[in-house]
XYZ file of C-alpha atoms in Angstrom:
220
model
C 11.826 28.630 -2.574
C 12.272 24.885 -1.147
C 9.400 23.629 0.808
C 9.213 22.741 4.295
C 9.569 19.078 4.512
C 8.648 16.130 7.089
C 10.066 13.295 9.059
C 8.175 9.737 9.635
C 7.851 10.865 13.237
C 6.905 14.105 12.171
C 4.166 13.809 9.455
C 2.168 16.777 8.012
C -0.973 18.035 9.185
C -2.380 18.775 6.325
C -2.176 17.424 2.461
C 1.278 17.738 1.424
C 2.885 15.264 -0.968
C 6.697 13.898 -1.332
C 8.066 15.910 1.729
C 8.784 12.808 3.395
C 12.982 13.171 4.245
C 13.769 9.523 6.189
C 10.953 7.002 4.601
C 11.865 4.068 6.014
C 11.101 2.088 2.496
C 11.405 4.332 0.455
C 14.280 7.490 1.591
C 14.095 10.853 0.737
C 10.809 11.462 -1.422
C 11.776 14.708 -3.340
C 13.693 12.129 -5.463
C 10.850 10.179 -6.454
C 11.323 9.991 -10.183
C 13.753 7.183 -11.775
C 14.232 4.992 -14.861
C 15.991 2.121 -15.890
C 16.733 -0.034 -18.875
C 14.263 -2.953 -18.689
C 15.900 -4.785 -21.313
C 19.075 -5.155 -19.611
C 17.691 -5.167 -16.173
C 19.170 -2.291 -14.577
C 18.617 -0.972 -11.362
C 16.437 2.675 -10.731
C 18.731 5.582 -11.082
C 18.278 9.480 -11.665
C 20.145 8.905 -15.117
C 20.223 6.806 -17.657
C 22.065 5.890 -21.044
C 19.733 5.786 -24.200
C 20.255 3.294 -26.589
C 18.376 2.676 -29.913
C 16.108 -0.622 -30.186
C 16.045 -0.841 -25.749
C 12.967 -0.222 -23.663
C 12.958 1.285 -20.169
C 10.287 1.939 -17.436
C 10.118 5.637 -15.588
C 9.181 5.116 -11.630
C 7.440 7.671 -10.019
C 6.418 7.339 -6.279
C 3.380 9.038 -4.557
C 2.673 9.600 -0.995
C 0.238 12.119 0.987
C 2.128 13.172 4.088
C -0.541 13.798 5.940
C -1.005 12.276 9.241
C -3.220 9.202 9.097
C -4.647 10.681 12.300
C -6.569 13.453 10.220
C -8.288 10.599 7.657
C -11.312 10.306 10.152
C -14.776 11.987 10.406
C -13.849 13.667 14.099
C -11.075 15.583 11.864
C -13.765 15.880 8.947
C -11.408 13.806 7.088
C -8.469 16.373 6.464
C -5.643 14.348 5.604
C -7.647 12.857 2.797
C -6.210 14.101 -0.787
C -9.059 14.622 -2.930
C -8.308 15.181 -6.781
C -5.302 13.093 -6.606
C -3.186 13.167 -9.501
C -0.163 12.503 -11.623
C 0.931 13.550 -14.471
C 4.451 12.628 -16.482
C 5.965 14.831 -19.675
C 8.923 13.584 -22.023
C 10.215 14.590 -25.161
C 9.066 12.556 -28.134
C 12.711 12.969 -30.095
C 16.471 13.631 -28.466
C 19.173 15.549 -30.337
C 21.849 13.836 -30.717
C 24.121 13.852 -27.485
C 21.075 15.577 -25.816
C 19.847 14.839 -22.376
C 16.311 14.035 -22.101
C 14.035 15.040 -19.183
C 11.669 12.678 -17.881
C 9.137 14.917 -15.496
C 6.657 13.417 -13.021
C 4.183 15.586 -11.312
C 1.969 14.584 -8.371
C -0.586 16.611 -6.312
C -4.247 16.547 -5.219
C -6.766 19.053 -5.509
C -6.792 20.447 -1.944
C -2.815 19.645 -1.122
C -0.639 22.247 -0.364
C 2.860 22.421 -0.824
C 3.946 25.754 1.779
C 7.836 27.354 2.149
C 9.200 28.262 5.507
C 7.151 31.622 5.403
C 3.742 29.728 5.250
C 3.601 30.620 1.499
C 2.181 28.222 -0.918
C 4.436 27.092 -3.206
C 1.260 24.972 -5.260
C -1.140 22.098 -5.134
C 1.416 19.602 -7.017
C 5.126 18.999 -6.639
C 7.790 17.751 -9.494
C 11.107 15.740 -9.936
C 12.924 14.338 -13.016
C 15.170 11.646 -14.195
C 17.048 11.969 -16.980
C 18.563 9.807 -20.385
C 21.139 10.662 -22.550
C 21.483 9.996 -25.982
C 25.163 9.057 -26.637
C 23.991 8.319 -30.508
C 24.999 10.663 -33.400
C 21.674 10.992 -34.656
C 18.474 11.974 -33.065
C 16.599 8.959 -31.468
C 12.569 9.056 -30.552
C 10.835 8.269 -27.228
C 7.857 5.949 -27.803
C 5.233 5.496 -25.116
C 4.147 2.110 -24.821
C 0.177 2.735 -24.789
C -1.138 1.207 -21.661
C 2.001 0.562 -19.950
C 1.201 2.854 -16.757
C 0.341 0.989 -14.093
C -0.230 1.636 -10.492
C 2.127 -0.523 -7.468
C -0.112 -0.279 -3.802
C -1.469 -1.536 -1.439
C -5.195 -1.010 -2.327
C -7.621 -2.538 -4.504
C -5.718 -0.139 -7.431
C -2.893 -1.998 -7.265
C -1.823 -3.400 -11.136
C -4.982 -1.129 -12.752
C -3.844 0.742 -15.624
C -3.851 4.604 -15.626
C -5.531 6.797 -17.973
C -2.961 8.017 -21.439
C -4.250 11.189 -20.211
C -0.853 10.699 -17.255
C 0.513 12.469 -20.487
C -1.713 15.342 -20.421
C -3.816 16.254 -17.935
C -3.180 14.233 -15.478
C -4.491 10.842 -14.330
C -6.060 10.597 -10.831
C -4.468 7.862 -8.421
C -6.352 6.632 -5.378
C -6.141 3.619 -3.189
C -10.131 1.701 -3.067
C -10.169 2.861 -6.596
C -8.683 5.452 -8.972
C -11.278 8.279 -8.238
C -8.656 10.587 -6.810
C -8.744 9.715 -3.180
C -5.501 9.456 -1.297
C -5.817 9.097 2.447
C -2.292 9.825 4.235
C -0.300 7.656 6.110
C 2.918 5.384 3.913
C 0.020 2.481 3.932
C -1.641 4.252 1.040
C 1.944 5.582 -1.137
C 2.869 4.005 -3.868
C 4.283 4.076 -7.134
C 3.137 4.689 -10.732
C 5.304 3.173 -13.502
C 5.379 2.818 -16.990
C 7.577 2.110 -20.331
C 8.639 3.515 -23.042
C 10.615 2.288 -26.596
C 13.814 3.983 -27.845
C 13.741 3.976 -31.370
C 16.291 5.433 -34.018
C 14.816 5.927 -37.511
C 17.997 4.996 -40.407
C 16.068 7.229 -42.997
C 16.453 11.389 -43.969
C 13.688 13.631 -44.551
C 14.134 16.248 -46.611
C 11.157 18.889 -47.065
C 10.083 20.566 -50.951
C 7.630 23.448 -51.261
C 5.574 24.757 -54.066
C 3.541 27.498 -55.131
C -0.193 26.315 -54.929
C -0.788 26.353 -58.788
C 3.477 25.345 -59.442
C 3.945 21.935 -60.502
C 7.551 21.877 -59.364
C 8.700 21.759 -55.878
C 11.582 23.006 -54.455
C 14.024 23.528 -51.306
C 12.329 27.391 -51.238
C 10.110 29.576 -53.054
């Protein structure tokens, strides 16, 4: 089922993230997830080309749709996310002339995420970008450890997220990363990070042998 979605004009009124159709920085926010080769400076795009020895940076953007007018005590703070999160999944290796599929998730403890029949479609929402490896041989997608960082407005902006993006999840926030996301664009932002193509030139070949055998072999 697709979820119902909001304009600028329009916002939520209550915790919703991405739904966002005419952002005026940003566009459509379902398509919030997008990489790029950093070492030849390309520009964000849904796909990407994967070459050995290159490093690129995933982009994922984050926004709580909620209407700023709900972040105050007289509306017992409802358009606050609480348990803010994202979390990111990609293959460690890539067949050869395999696509790989970058994932970012982002939700918050209390947001909802409802279909045009009120149902709840979940607390988080999800969009990918994708590389392909054009190689011959299977390539592998290394993380670059501390590389996530956080782009915003608030006192997060440039702190490094938790390795546990990978995971569990790593909370976002705006005064600090304790997973509190008022709504309203002034407190979106983005999360990005980089990762290492690399292309081992060596085989592996794997021998087996009875526990007491001294000879291996291909099978026993």
């Amino acid at each position: 089922a697709n979820r119902v979605t909001f304009t600028m004009a329009k916002p939520a009124d209550y915790v919703t993230f991405n739904s966002i159709t005419d952002n005026q920085t940003y566009g459509d926010e379902r398509n919030f997830v997008q990489v790029r080769n950093l070492t030849d400076n390309t520009q964000y795009s849904d796909n990407t080309s994967l070459i050995p020895g290159k490093e690129y940076e995933v982009r994922a953007y984050y926004h709580n749709n909620a209407s700023t007018s709900l972040n105050d005590a007289a509306h017992n703070y409802a358009g606050i996310a609480t348990g803010a999160f994202m979390r990111t999944e990609m293959p460690a290796t890539v067949a050869a002339g395999a696509n790989a599929r970058i994932t970012s998730y982002v939700g918050a403890t209390n947001a909802k995420h409802l279909d045009a029949a009120g149902t709840n479609l979940g607390n988080q929402v999800w969009d990918e970008a994708f590389g392909k490896n054009s190689t011959n041989a299977a390539i592998a997608l290394n993380y670059i450890a501390g590389s996530a960082k956080v782009s915003s407005n608030g006192a997060v902006n440039g702190q490094a997220l938790a390795d546990s993006i990978f995971t569990t999840g790593a909370p976002l926030g705006y005064n600090s990363l304790d997973g509190k996301l008022p709504g309203c664009l002034q407190y979106s932002g983005y999360v990005t990070y980089r990762f290492k193509v690399n292309q081992p030139n060596f085989t592996v070949s794997k021998m087996v042998r009875a526990e007491n055998a001294t000879d291996y072999s291909e099978t026993i």
